[in-house]
Amino acid sequence: GENVEQHPSTLSVQEGDSAVIKCTYSDSASNYFPWYKQELGKRPQLIIDIRSNVGEKKDQRIAVTLNKTAKHFSLHITETQPEDSAVYFCAASFPGGGADGLTFGKGTHLIIQP
Amino acid sequence: DGGITQSPKYLFRKEGQNVTLSCEQNLNHDAMYWYRQDPGQGLRLIYYSQIVNDFQKGDIAEGYSVSREKKESFPLTVTSAQKNPTAFYLCASSIYNLRQGAEEQYFGPGTRLTVT
């Protein structure tokens, strides 16, 4: 089955700086890569996603890049703000595997220092 | 937010008791899922269901059972056979995203179960 590794487990950055979270996946058939943000005590919320036929996708201050050859994808947050503090999860699913459930990374706790 | 509800938010049980967690969705989603979240472990799939009256085991199904008698409902029972039941349980449902060619999952608010 799919295996997703996520790094780092904790990331502390100064407000206004950029943050980058990286994930690798094992199944080359995976074609859908969402990122979820989970604030303390709340449900995970989908913030951005990318499919394998696209190398990069941007939405305001967040962007995701995908390198299919290396089987890794990254979340980039620019001009970080206090409200970006949360746990971020990457995930991967493969064709027909959506209903099997996504395979999640273990999460990155992002801390924005004022 | 909205569309997927879980109840209760907090649940306390004594060891050896079965307990059922509720999950309801009014999004007309076909697929529903149960995940368990432990600190440092991310989200792990317990069970999923693609259609009514059908469900499949996920990665950590032992000690859990589910039913899918209605499209809107996917209750999870944590049995006394589950060795470490204390955790945060998240229900999700999904819709096929035509643009992405994949299924986007939406999560409920979660139930925190504590077994003592």
XYZ file of N, CA and C in Angstrom, chain A residues 6-102:
291
model
N 6.308 12.576 6.098
C 6.165 14.038 6.169
C 7.224 14.603 7.103
N 7.854 15.722 6.655
C 8.911 16.367 7.448
C 8.832 17.884 7.296
N 9.179 18.654 8.323
C 9.547 18.165 9.657
C 8.304 17.897 10.496
N 8.462 17.353 11.668
C 7.318 17.132 12.542
C 6.919 18.437 13.241
N 7.892 19.315 13.460
C 7.629 20.637 14.039
C 8.447 21.658 13.270
N 7.820 22.797 12.984
C 8.490 23.862 12.239
C 8.125 25.189 12.878
N 9.146 25.924 13.293
C 8.933 27.222 13.910
C 9.553 28.288 13.017
N 8.749 29.277 12.612
C 9.252 30.346 11.759
C 8.797 31.686 12.313
N 9.539 32.710 11.972
C 9.181 34.067 12.369
C 8.031 34.571 11.494
N 7.145 35.298 12.111
C 6.033 35.893 11.365
C 6.570 36.679 10.184
N 5.976 36.432 9.029
C 6.417 37.121 7.828
C 7.366 36.296 6.971
N 8.011 35.318 7.586
C 8.906 34.441 6.826
C 8.097 33.358 6.123
N 8.791 32.583 5.287
C 8.143 31.488 4.566
C 8.321 30.165 5.315
N 7.378 29.251 5.089
C 7.445 27.915 5.676
C 7.279 26.894 4.558
N 8.060 25.820 4.658
C 7.977 24.757 3.660
C 7.866 23.411 4.382
N 6.877 22.645 3.992
C 6.658 21.302 4.564
C 6.745 20.304 3.411
N 7.488 19.222 3.631
C 7.755 18.285 2.549
C 7.176 16.903 2.839
N 6.691 16.257 1.782
C 6.163 14.892 1.903
C 6.690 14.043 0.757
N 6.934 12.777 1.062
C 7.274 11.813 0.021
C 6.251 10.689 0.051
N 6.039 10.076 -1.103
C 5.095 8.973 -1.174
C 5.752 7.806 -1.883
N 5.176 6.622 -1.699
C 5.851 5.428 -2.192
C 5.217 4.857 -3.457
N 3.905 5.043 -3.620
C 3.218 4.413 -4.738
C 3.211 5.356 -5.943
N 3.929 4.982 -6.990
C 4.021 5.838 -8.167
C 2.678 6.010 -8.874
N 1.690 5.158 -8.536
C 0.361 5.291 -9.135
C -0.471 6.382 -8.465
N -0.029 6.901 -7.338
C -0.781 7.963 -6.659
C -0.905 9.172 -7.548
N -2.102 9.764 -7.570
C -2.306 10.866 -8.508
C -3.029 12.064 -7.891
N -3.315 12.021 -6.603
C -4.036 13.116 -5.970
C -3.402 13.391 -4.615
N -3.062 14.686 -4.381
C -2.276 15.032 -3.196
C -2.889 16.257 -2.516
N -3.751 16.039 -1.533
C -4.335 17.169 -0.806
C -3.513 17.516 0.427
N -3.679 18.756 0.868
C -3.106 19.219 2.119
C -4.240 19.688 3.025
N -4.151 19.287 4.280
C -5.164 19.660 5.262
C -4.516 20.465 6.378
N -5.284 21.417 6.898
C -4.863 22.219 8.044
C -5.792 21.899 9.200
N -5.200 21.599 10.346
C -6.008 21.280 11.507
C -5.617 22.186 12.668
N -6.519 23.066 13.044
C -6.295 23.907 14.210
C -6.648 23.111 15.458
N -6.104 23.540 16.569
C -6.224 22.793 17.816
C -7.683 22.474 18.152
N -7.988 21.198 18.304
C -9.325 20.769 18.696
C -10.372 20.805 17.609
N -9.930 21.099 16.376
C -10.902 21.221 15.287
C -10.663 20.158 14.215
N -11.568 20.113 13.281
C -11.456 19.129 12.213
C -10.420 19.548 11.185
N -9.805 18.599 10.482
C -8.919 18.965 9.371
C -9.724 19.636 8.260
N -9.141 20.671 7.678
C -9.790 21.392 6.591
C -8.891 21.341 5.368
N -9.467 21.001 4.224
C -8.710 20.985 2.977
C -8.314 22.407 2.603
N -7.018 22.647 2.384
C -6.577 23.998 2.050
C -6.085 24.103 0.613
N -5.536 23.055 0.077
C -5.082 23.064 -1.302
C -4.831 21.629 -1.718
N -4.959 21.351 -3.002
C -4.677 20.009 -3.487
C -4.098 20.101 -4.890
N -3.479 19.018 -5.323
C -2.849 19.005 -6.639
C -2.963 17.608 -7.206
N -3.083 17.554 -8.531
C -3.146 16.270 -9.182
C -1.844 16.030 -9.926
N -1.575 14.790 -10.273
C -0.252 14.416 -10.770
C 0.067 14.971 -12.150
N -0.928 15.517 -12.859
C -0.620 16.084 -14.177
C -0.263 17.569 -14.093
N -0.129 18.053 -12.853
C 0.217 19.455 -12.623
C 1.447 19.515 -11.735
N 2.384 20.409 -12.042
C 3.605 20.480 -11.251
C 3.535 21.450 -10.097
N 2.660 22.463 -10.231
C 2.579 23.473 -9.180
C 1.187 24.099 -9.192
N 0.745 24.455 -8.019
C -0.547 25.127 -7.896
C -0.451 26.159 -6.787
N -1.027 27.336 -7.028
C -0.904 28.409 -6.048
C -2.270 28.983 -5.722
N -2.449 29.338 -4.448
C -3.681 29.977 -4.012
C -3.311 31.012 -2.966
N -3.188 32.251 -3.400
C -2.801 33.366 -2.536
C -1.449 33.078 -1.887
N -1.396 32.930 -0.575
C -0.097 32.756 0.100
C 0.361 31.300 0.166
N -0.439 30.388 -0.281
C -0.023 28.985 -0.211
C 0.162 28.416 -1.619
N 1.104 27.504 -1.739
C 1.378 26.849 -3.008
C 1.807 25.414 -2.714
N 1.549 24.559 -3.671
C 2.012 23.179 -3.565
C 2.775 22.840 -4.833
N 3.897 22.145 -4.675
C 4.684 21.688 -5.808
C 4.748 20.172 -5.771
N 4.830 19.583 -6.934
C 4.854 18.126 -7.043
C 5.969 17.707 -7.979
N 6.791 16.778 -7.526
C 7.838 16.191 -8.362
C 7.526 14.702 -8.469
N 6.924 14.332 -9.592
C 6.501 12.934 -9.759
C 7.677 11.973 -9.849
N 8.748 12.438 -10.466
C 9.913 11.566 -10.637
C 10.501 11.182 -9.283
N 10.623 12.180 -8.438
C 11.193 11.949 -7.111
C 10.137 11.484 -6.113
N 8.874 11.547 -6.503
C 7.763 11.161 -5.630
C 7.752 11.974 -4.355
N 7.843 13.300 -4.524
C 7.659 14.153 -3.366
C 6.884 15.405 -3.731
N 6.216 15.943 -2.754
C 5.436 17.164 -2.928
C 5.578 18.017 -1.676
N 5.447 19.306 -1.872
C 5.721 20.244 -0.786
C 4.642 21.320 -0.699
N 4.430 21.780 0.513
C 3.534 22.906 0.791
C 4.392 24.115 1.134
N 4.111 25.236 0.470
C 4.846 26.468 0.707
C 3.864 27.521 1.204
N 4.178 28.125 2.327
C 3.372 29.223 2.846
C 4.268 30.450 2.924
N 3.898 31.499 2.226
C 4.688 32.739 2.248
C 4.037 33.761 3.172
N 4.853 34.730 3.598
C 4.376 35.820 4.465
C 3.516 35.270 5.612
N 4.079 34.368 6.350
C 3.309 33.682 7.387
C 2.702 34.650 8.402
N 1.524 34.257 8.896
C 0.777 35.061 9.855
C 0.418 34.191 11.057
N 0.098 34.792 12.187
C -0.212 33.998 13.392
C -1.306 32.956 13.152
N -2.272 33.282 12.322
C -3.371 32.338 12.079
C -2.953 31.130 11.247
N -1.710 31.137 10.758
C -1.197 29.960 10.047
C -0.738 28.878 11.022
N -0.621 29.221 12.300
C -0.208 28.231 13.297
C -1.248 27.113 13.376
N -0.825 25.886 13.126
C -1.736 24.733 13.096
C -0.899 23.496 12.796
N -1.571 22.355 12.747
C -0.919 21.135 12.267
C -1.350 20.922 10.821
N -0.402 20.667 9.955
C -0.666 20.469 8.538
C -0.396 18.997 8.180
N -1.341 18.426 7.443
C -1.202 17.041 7.004
C -1.166 16.980 5.483
N -0.232 16.212 4.958
C -0.274 15.898 3.540
C -0.920 14.525 3.389
N -1.363 14.218 2.191
C -1.998 12.925 1.938
C -1.836 12.571 0.469
N -2.019 11.296 0.188
C -1.912 10.825 -1.188
C -2.951 9.750 -1.429
N -3.472 9.717 -2.638
C -4.365 8.622 -3.020
C -4.067 8.249 -4.465
N -4.381 7.012 -4.810
C -4.074 6.520 -6.134
C -5.381 6.242 -6.880
N -5.329 6.070 -8.193
C -6.546 5.887 -8.980
C -7.426 4.787 -8.424
N -8.692 5.133 -8.205
C -9.619 4.166 -7.645
C -9.398 3.962 -6.173
N -8.387 4.611 -5.652
C -8.081 4.431 -4.240
C -8.710 5.474 -3.362
N -9.377 6.466 -4.017
C -10.008 7.512 -3.219
C -10.969 6.939 -2.222
N -11.721 5.933 -2.616
C -12.700 5.373 -1.699
C -12.053 4.437 -0.707
N -10.795 4.145 -0.857
C -10.075 3.366 0.138
C -9.621 4.268 1.263
N -9.790 5.546 1.055
C -9.286 6.472 2.049
C -7.912 6.965 1.658
N -7.662 8.207 1.963
C -6.355 8.783 1.725
C -5.341 8.214 2.693
